[in-house]
């Protein structure tokens, strides 16, 4: 296929469910969800760090499960609810994570942070009391070059504890 | 001339999918996307049409069949395989391998069918399913057929799939016993530099397979025969030498060919000892 | 320690930009968007070395949506940039010098069109022989990377000649005579690899142009002023025509300190007369920008039998890549620091940088010190072993104590190294035996543990900074320094310094974003200099504001300025009479509307402590005549080595840093921890690999950095405060210090665990296993 036609071929309408709203966009066959989120919907929390699925900066939820937006084709996401960090800001779980990250110094440049928060949010949803091994396992796919990871692990633990605490107090 | 359908195609059955692939030889089958979309992003492949297998119920899920085999649908994501309690005994090697693929997020996306169809020799499933003596069910528009896992991987990035064919299931016949998949990699989430997959049946029969040390997973009948009678350190060293003689490893950024050769008997030993503890468990 | 008002300094204030970063609304360069903007893409050279005979742009121009194409024909031969040697055009002109070099660029209506258009550009190359090995590059008949290298403008006596980019030599005492007085001499060669920065954010820039031709340039950068200088020098633009700004930056570690795509993006905008944004892919970032210098190090150290160090000779050869960039600085700095924090009376430290046909090597956290520390601290362990003296005892005997100067005679006025060493020795349980995780495993299958130590240092003071503090109408304060926060938290730290100086709470001080139009000059966020150099500017500017506040208050309260003091919360009061006070807001109102004019405090300085005392050392080719103020680090690591595979993992790391005063303990600790893990990658895993002249692993699939899976079970940072008298509230800087000793400490731990001494980085499982097999064969 010639470079010229590759550049302009195949854009078609696709309807996506993003953060609970219908998003009506045009996307080519090879257009990824990441490109649609960032360029069409201006949801720029998900970042492009490698475009190969390695770095994790593009992590979003599809069908309720963390996935790589850069490895998801826009047309392949039809009828599969997509949730980005922007769509999780109101949850108590995300707010607990944000508070913990802020006071623990669990981010520096912040570029990996949205992907880390989405993965951590999903972890706490399925495992409200993860130990360190479980946190490492869930987040090994999120690269961070700034923090050295220790504070991220501590912040996830701390968020888990703070989410559990109100229930403990109630029963005490 | 009929226009080729462009874009994303959504077959509901295996028959529809294989018919679409037969009609358009340049269309590609899309499963989890972990492999194919990365290649599209890098412009290594630029398909004009994709046959998306996501809606085909038959390809989903892991189930126990009446004949005692376990059928893993091709569209089973690694996270499911890694969490499946049905994969016991010698089949455990497959769930161990599934849990070591890449990282948790990629495991939510990639599928067993997509993975083995790509046949990257650095992958985790190939040596594991060969050790488990799995068979691969393949569908074309005309027929279904089965191929032993050992015969499915033919060469670098080359499988026994003919044009228009897709993997529909990986079928395991688990035996009582133990298994282990040992993966040596530079860092977590990396491809294996080298790996060893071992199944030990309760009666002592051993299948030992080495991964990432050649174009296809490495097995040796004499090595298996030797280990099936004797799992002493000395026997394992001899078996390791036989496997190493069949290896054809690359020099690449993960390691030199020489290092991979050194690793073969060492990983084999580790895998056998770990498989033994899983029999006891 | 000087007393604090306690409003800000010493508090672990969370990053001021935290909300945006945690909500995903922080705007990095790739998030910036302008309606109707064009997208840029680059064409990279397929050749390591070739003359460019011409370009055929006809097919590219014909592609619908293409709005501008630039090539070397758009550049003037005279215009070259470079931090030390002006050897670099905006992008390739006349020649290409490395595979991956930017040869042309396109601006088009979409990124897809721009990328497609680059593939339609035809370049007529005449291939030339390439040289990829630095030693081969310095051989007499080597192909010349820069034919005219001797003619380039240099900012110091570089000694450039052919492929010799620069040379430097420092001597102290009489090394040749001193060997005779040594009871033990150890000599060895060490080699280190190219490390890629792998900031999570790839580089990019966005340039807007107004009708008058003035350009506003946003880019991922570590210095708006270096961007401005580089773009203007390489394009021949007057500086008044270019305004440089900074979005949120996704880390740098040195990769973004000097120019990357900015000159190309500006030129595209000028040609298209429209806004252009260009973001490199990860692969392009790996191949095009810069990386850490590979070093080849020959090092020889002599000591007396009681362990006293007497003599050191070190010779280094750096692979500089195709352009000088920061290479002369890395060479000079490495030679300045190679003694480590020890007294060594007789020293010859010399080295060269060679041009090769690879991407330029440049600034990367540590700036040459991780490389020489790997060699020097490894050698100290070997020396200790030969002498038969304990590894820590050898270091204690020789380490710099308060009052000792640095190599070359520069005075050190704060030295907490002893406390650093004490705390890591204790916390790591150094004196206790290491655990034996697999006591019953047979030989060849064991996990073995060992511990290693390294001491190192880094500077804080270099080049120029300024600060402007303005009192806003409501009595709050606006601080503007031009220092770029790349994620390390300098905005927060500088705000804390300003707040403390004026006894304000942190939320009453705002900090402006770096802007060459509005900010005072700041050389850059590099060299671990911002807390110290810019922090001092902030203190100075705040002091001016304080003076002006008191001048007003004196008139308003009818007393002498010496009778006044600041009170916490923004007040000026008569000393001891708190009720007789005026608020900053009152003063500001008076100043704005009645008397004196708006209150502006400024400070401007360049670090002027001389690197060397000419009575103590002789220097040839010194790239930094004024550099200093030393922070110190003691690092212990414990490793676990798998005999079966050779793989080493770090199980514990204890890193103590004397940073004078921790302005923000949480952010300072974050620097130490992050630097450790990055250093761990450097030590064990990371390596840019060339296949001939082509980079073989320019992707995150193939170039691996540590993941959370590699985080040691124990990673502890300790902050030691020795109170640097010249520092802002006693502070020195911390950004790079934590990486310098990591490779050495790990090498020493591997030797301790398994008796294998590795002298090449990275210390992969393969290299360790080979070492184990060789020592088994030898015994």
Coordinates of C-alpha atoms in Angstrom, one line a residue, chain A:
Chain A
X1 CA 0.0 0.0 0.0
X2 CA 1.5 3.4 -0.9
X3 CA 2.3 5.8 1.9
X4 CA -0.2 8.3 0.5
X5 CA -3.2 6.0 0.7
X6 CA -2.2 4.7 4.1
X7 CA -2.4 8.2 5.3
X8 CA -5.9 8.9 4.3
X9 CA -7.6 5.5 4.0
X10 CA -10.5 4.1 5.8
X11 CA -11.8 6.6 8.3
X12 CA -15.3 5.5 9.3
X13 CA -17.8 6.6 12.0
X14 CA -17.6 4.7 15.2
X15 CA -19.7 5.1 18.4
X16 CA -17.9 4.5 21.6
X17 CA -19.0 4.5 25.3
X18 CA -16.4 6.6 27.1
X19 CA -16.8 7.6 30.8
X20 CA -20.5 6.8 30.6
X21 CA -21.2 9.1 27.6
X22 CA -21.6 8.3 23.9
X23 CA -18.7 9.5 21.8
X24 CA -19.3 9.7 18.1
X25 CA -16.0 9.9 16.2
X26 CA -14.4 9.0 12.9
X27 CA -11.5 6.6 13.0
X28 CA -9.5 4.6 10.6
X29 CA -9.1 0.9 10.9
X30 CA -5.6 1.3 12.5
X31 CA -6.6 4.2 14.7
X32 CA -6.1 3.2 18.3
X33 CA -8.4 4.0 21.2
X34 CA -5.5 6.1 22.6
X35 CA -5.5 8.3 19.6
X36 CA -9.3 8.8 19.7
X37 CA -9.2 9.5 23.5
X38 CA -6.4 12.1 23.2
X39 CA -7.0 13.7 19.8
X40 CA -10.7 13.5 19.3
X41 CA -12.1 13.5 22.8
X42 CA -9.3 15.6 24.4
X43 CA -9.1 13.2 27.3
X44 CA -5.4 13.5 27.7
X45 CA -4.8 11.7 31.0
X46 CA -3.8 8.6 29.1
X47 CA -0.4 9.2 27.6
X48 CA 1.6 7.8 24.7
X49 CA 4.9 6.7 26.2
X50 CA 5.9 3.9 23.7
X51 CA 2.8 3.0 21.6
X52 CA 3.8 -0.7 22.0
X53 CA 2.0 -1.6 25.2
X54 CA 5.1 -1.8 27.3
X55 CA 5.2 1.4 29.4
X56 CA 1.7 1.4 30.8
X57 CA 1.2 5.2 30.5
X58 CA -1.9 4.6 28.3
X59 CA -3.7 2.3 30.7
X60 CA -7.5 2.7 30.8
X61 CA -10.3 0.4 31.7
X62 CA -12.2 -1.4 29.0
X63 CA -15.0 -3.7 30.1
X64 CA -14.1 -2.8 33.7
X65 CA -10.6 -4.2 33.3
X66 CA -7.3 -2.4 32.9
X67 CA -6.0 -2.5 29.3
X68 CA -3.6 -0.7 27.1
X69 CA -5.4 2.0 25.0
X70 CA -2.5 2.0 22.6
X71 CA -3.1 -1.7 21.8
X72 CA -6.9 -1.3 21.4
X73 CA -8.3 -0.4 18.1
X74 CA -11.0 2.2 18.2
X75 CA -13.3 0.1 16.0
X76 CA -12.6 -2.9 18.3
X77 CA -14.0 -1.0 21.3
X78 CA -17.6 -0.8 20.0
X79 CA -20.0 -1.9 22.8
X80 CA -17.2 -2.1 25.3
X81 CA -17.4 0.6 28.0
X82 CA -14.2 2.6 28.3
X83 CA -13.3 4.4 31.4
X84 CA -10.3 6.7 31.7
X85 CA -8.9 8.4 34.7
X86 CA -11.1 11.4 34.0
X87 CA -14.1 9.1 34.5
X88 CA -12.9 7.8 37.9
X89 CA -12.2 11.1 39.7
X90 CA -15.4 11.0 41.7
X91 CA -15.0 7.5 43.1
X92 CA -14.0 7.2 46.8
X93 CA -11.4 4.7 45.8
X94 CA -9.7 7.1 43.4
X95 CA -9.9 9.9 45.9
X96 CA -8.2 7.8 48.5
X97 CA -5.5 6.9 46.1
X98 CA -5.0 10.5 45.1
X99 CA -4.7 11.6 48.7
X100 CA -2.3 8.8 49.5
X101 CA -0.2 9.5 46.4
X102 CA 0.1 13.2 47.3
X103 CA 1.2 12.8 50.9
X104 CA 3.5 9.8 50.1
X105 CA 5.3 11.5 47.3
X106 CA 4.3 8.7 45.0
X107 CA 4.7 10.7 41.8
X108 CA 7.3 13.1 40.5
X109 CA 7.0 14.1 36.8
X110 CA 3.5 12.6 36.8
X111 CA 3.6 11.2 33.3
X112 CA 3.2 7.6 34.4
X113 CA 0.7 8.6 37.1
X114 CA -2.6 8.3 35.3
X115 CA -1.8 4.8 34.1
X116 CA -0.6 3.8 37.6
X117 CA -3.8 5.2 39.2
X118 CA -6.1 3.3 36.8
X119 CA -4.2 0.1 37.5
X120 CA -4.2 0.7 41.2
X121 CA -7.9 1.6 41.2
X122 CA -8.7 -1.7 39.5
X123 CA -6.5 -3.6 41.9
X124 CA -8.3 -2.2 44.9
X125 CA -11.6 -3.0 43.4
X126 CA -10.8 -6.7 43.1
X127 CA -8.5 -6.9 46.1
X128 CA -9.3 -4.3 48.8
X129 CA -6.4 -5.5 51.0
X130 CA -3.5 -6.3 48.7
X131 CA -0.1 -7.1 50.2
X132 CA 3.1 -5.9 48.7
X133 CA 3.4 -8.9 46.4
X134 CA 0.0 -8.4 45.0
X135 CA 0.6 -4.7 44.4
X136 CA 3.9 -5.4 42.6
X137 CA 2.2 -8.0 40.5
X138 CA -0.7 -5.7 39.5
X139 CA 1.6 -2.7 38.7
X140 CA 4.6 -4.4 37.2
X141 CA 3.3 -3.3 33.8
X142 CA 3.5 0.4 34.8
X143 CA 7.0 1.8 34.2
X144 CA 8.1 4.7 36.3
X145 CA 11.5 6.3 35.8
X146 CA 11.3 8.9 38.5
X147 CA 10.2 7.6 41.8
X148 CA 11.9 4.2 42.1
X149 CA 8.5 2.7 42.9
X150 CA 8.8 2.4 46.7
X151 CA 6.4 5.3 47.4
X152 CA 3.9 4.0 44.8
X153 CA 3.7 0.7 46.7
X154 CA 3.4 2.5 50.0
X155 CA 0.7 4.8 48.7
X156 CA -1.4 2.0 47.4
X157 CA -1.1 0.2 50.7
X158 CA -2.0 3.4 52.5
X159 CA -5.0 4.0 50.3
X160 CA -6.2 0.5 50.9
X161 CA -6.0 1.0 54.7
X162 CA -7.8 4.3 54.6
X163 CA -10.6 2.8 52.6
X164 CA -10.9 0.0 55.1
X165 CA -10.7 2.3 58.1
X166 CA -14.3 3.8 58.2
X167 CA -15.7 0.3 58.2
X168 CA -13.4 -0.6 61.1
X169 CA -14.4 2.4 63.0
X170 CA -18.1 1.7 62.5
X171 CA -17.7 -1.8 63.9
X172 CA -15.4 -0.8 66.8

